[in-house]
C-alpha atoms as one frame of an Amber mdcrd trajectory, in Angstrom:
protein
  11.970 -44.876 -55.558  10.031 -41.360 -55.900  13.035 -39.583 -54.141  15.352
 -41.288 -56.762  13.007 -40.271 -59.771  12.756 -36.771 -58.537  16.719 -36.370
 -58.209  17.190 -37.854 -61.655  14.820 -35.419 -62.700  16.524 -32.719 -61.212
  19.711 -33.500 -62.580  18.449 -33.677 -66.070  16.225 -30.575 -66.049  19.517
 -28.569 -64.623  21.866 -30.451 -66.750  25.069 -32.662 -65.644  27.588 -29.998
 -67.357  25.960 -26.826 -65.279  26.130 -28.685 -61.915  29.596 -29.812 -62.554
  30.801 -26.328 -63.519  28.602 -24.977 -60.459  30.488 -27.689 -58.290  33.828
 -26.919 -59.474  33.399 -22.994 -59.316  32.637 -23.410 -55.435  35.581 -25.843
 -54.740  37.977 -23.384 -56.450  36.173 -20.274 -54.131  36.737 -22.318 -51.055
  40.570 -23.231 -51.856  41.110 -19.697 -52.959  39.686 -18.582 -49.442  41.601
 -21.086 -47.367  44.940 -20.039 -49.234  44.097 -16.482 -48.637  43.641 -17.198
 -45.209  47.024 -19.014 -44.582  45.552 -22.681 -44.977  47.807 -25.235 -47.233
  45.627 -27.122 -50.067  47.042 -30.285 -50.505  44.485 -31.211 -53.512  45.511
 -30.770 -57.177  43.335 -28.474 -58.502  44.250 -27.127 -61.873  41.047 -27.791
 -64.012  43.157 -29.220 -67.193  44.013 -32.008 -64.825  41.674 -32.321 -62.008
  37.973 -32.247 -62.031  36.923 -32.666 -58.211  35.245 -30.897 -55.644  37.273
 -32.218 -53.131  39.493 -30.065 -51.411  41.728 -31.284 -48.657  43.563 -29.094
 -46.470  45.481 -28.123 -42.965  46.877 -25.197 -41.304  50.036 -25.002 -39.571
  49.714 -24.510 -35.890  46.246 -26.216 -35.828  45.894 -30.153 -35.709  43.223
 -31.695 -38.325  40.931 -32.451 -35.041  41.184 -28.518 -34.233  40.214 -27.810
 -37.482  37.449 -30.242 -37.752  36.241 -28.789 -34.427  35.479 -25.449 -35.825
  33.519 -26.904 -38.823  30.042 -26.155 -38.893  29.475 -28.899 -41.612  30.353
 -32.530 -42.197  33.808 -33.390 -43.315  36.469 -36.130 -42.890  40.038 -36.720
 -42.201  41.811 -38.041 -45.134  45.458 -38.320 -46.141  47.412 -35.080 -44.839
  44.559 -33.113 -43.671  40.815 -32.236 -43.387  38.323 -33.075 -46.257  35.764
 -31.143 -47.773  33.559 -31.307 -50.808  31.313 -28.871 -52.205  28.151 -29.628
 -53.687  26.018 -27.773 -56.641  23.152 -26.771 -53.867  25.945 -24.956 -51.479
  26.182 -21.257 -51.850  29.143 -18.836 -51.864  27.603 -17.497 -48.522  27.982
 -21.291 -47.122  31.698 -21.140 -48.331  32.495 -17.895 -46.699  30.591 -19.043
 -43.379  33.099 -22.497 -43.247  35.919 -20.211 -44.043  35.118 -17.450 -41.116
  34.396 -20.679 -38.699  38.063 -21.664 -39.557  39.410 -18.486 -39.185  38.162
 -17.355 -36.012
């Protein structure tokens, strides 16, 4: 109960809109970096129609299992590819690290 209270206080102090904006910014950064490195992003991502941090992607020549094995973070195989989801506490450096691990 104490942790829940602390979480709620953090959300209220930070602001729900601020958290959403950061999550969407990080997801856009992840998608852009994946696409720049030859990955196919399957998640819809026009901000006008889709507000989600979920990024589903594949890469020609790599199985989903191979992609998952390269990742230094939790992920899931969903639909056509591998699913990652940014959180507001993630950093640009963490996004870059994930992409780096995928492109080695």
